[in-house]
CSV table of C-alpha atoms and ligand atoms in Angstrom, one decimal:
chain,number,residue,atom,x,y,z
A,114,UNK,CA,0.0,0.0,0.0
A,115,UNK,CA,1.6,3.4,-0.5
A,116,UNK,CA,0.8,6.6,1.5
A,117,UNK,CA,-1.4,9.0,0.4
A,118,UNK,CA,1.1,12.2,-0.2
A,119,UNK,CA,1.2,15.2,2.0
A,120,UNK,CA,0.4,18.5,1.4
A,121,UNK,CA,3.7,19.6,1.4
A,122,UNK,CA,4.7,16.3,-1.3
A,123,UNK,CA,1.0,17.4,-3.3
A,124,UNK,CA,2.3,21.0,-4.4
A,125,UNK,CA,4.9,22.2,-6.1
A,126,UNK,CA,5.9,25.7,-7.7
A,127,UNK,CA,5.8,26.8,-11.1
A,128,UNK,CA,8.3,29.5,-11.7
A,129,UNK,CA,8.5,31.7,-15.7
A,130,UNK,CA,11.1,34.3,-16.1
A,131,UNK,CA,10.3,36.4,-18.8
A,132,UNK,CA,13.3,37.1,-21.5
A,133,UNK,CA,11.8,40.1,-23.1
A,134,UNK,CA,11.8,41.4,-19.0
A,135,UNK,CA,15.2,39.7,-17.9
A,136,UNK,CA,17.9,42.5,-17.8
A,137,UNK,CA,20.3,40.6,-15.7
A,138,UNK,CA,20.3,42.5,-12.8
A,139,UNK,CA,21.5,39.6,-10.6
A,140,UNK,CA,19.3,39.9,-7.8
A,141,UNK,CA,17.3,37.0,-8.2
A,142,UNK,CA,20.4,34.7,-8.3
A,143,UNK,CA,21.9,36.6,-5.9
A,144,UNK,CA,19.1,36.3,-3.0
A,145,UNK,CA,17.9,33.0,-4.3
A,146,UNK,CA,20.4,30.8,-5.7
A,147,UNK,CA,18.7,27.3,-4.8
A,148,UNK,CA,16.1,28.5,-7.2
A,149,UNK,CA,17.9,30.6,-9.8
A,150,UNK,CA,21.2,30.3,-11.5
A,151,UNK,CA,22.8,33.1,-14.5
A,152,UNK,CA,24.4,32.4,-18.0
A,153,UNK,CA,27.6,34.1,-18.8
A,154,UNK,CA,26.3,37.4,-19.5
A,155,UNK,CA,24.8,37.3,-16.2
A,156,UNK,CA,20.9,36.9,-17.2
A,157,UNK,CA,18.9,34.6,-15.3
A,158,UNK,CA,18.6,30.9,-16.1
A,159,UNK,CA,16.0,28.9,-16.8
A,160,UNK,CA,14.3,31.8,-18.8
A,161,UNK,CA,11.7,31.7,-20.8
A,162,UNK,CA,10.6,28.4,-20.1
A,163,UNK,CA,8.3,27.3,-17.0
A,164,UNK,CA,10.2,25.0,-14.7
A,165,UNK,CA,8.9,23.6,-11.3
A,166,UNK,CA,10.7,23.3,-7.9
A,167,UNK,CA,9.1,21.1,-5.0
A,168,UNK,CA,7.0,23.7,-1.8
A,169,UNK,CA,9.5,23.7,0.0
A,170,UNK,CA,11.6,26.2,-2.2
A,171,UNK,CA,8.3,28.6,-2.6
A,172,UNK,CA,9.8,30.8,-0.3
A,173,UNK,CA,13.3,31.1,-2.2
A,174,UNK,CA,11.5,31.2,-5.5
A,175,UNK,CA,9.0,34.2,-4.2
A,176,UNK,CA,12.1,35.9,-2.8
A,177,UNK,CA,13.9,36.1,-5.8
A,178,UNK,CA,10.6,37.3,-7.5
A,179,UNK,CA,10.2,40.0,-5.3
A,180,UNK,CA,13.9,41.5,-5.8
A,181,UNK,CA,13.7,41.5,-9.6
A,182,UNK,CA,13.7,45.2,-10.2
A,183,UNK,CA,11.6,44.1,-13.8
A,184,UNK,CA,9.1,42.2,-12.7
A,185,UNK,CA,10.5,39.8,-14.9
A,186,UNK,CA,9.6,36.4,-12.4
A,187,UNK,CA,6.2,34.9,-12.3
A,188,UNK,CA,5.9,31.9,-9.3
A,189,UNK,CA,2.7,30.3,-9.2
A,190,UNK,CA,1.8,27.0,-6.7
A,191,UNK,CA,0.2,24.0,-8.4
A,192,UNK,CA,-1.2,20.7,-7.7
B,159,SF4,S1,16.6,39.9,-11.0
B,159,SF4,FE1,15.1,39.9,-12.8
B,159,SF4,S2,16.2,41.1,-14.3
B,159,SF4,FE2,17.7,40.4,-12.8
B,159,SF4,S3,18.6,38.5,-13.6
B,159,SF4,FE3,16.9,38.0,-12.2
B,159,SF4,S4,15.1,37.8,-13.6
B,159,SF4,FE4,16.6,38.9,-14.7
């Protein structure tokens, strides 16, 4: 029999950086860089894809959303 997941196992976050809004600032790497890494021109990567992270890195992911000056990070929790 296998256990029913919790909560925490159910949800996991969605995260989009937009390329036409990525200037490479930095701070998202910078603040959250279990979530968000740079290429060599220092741009965030994965851009302009959506990729997914498990909950527990919801609060990293929102963090670097919230310090990018462009408004460039979208993070959205899903089931
Ligand atoms: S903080 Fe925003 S603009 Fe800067 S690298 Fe990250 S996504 Fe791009």
């Amino acid at each position: 029999m296998t256990a029913e997941p919790t909560t925490q196992e159910r949800f996991t976050v969605e995260i989009m950086v937009d390329p036409a809004r990525c200037t490479g600032h930095g701070r998202c790497y910078s603040l959250a860089p279990a979530v968000f890494d740079a290429d060599d021109d220092g741009f965030c990567l994965p851009r302009g894809v959506t990729f997914v992270v498990a909950a527990d890195r919801e609060e990293t992911a929102r963090l670097g959303a919230r310090s990018c000056p462009e408004g460039a990070i979208t993070v959205v929790t899903a089931e």
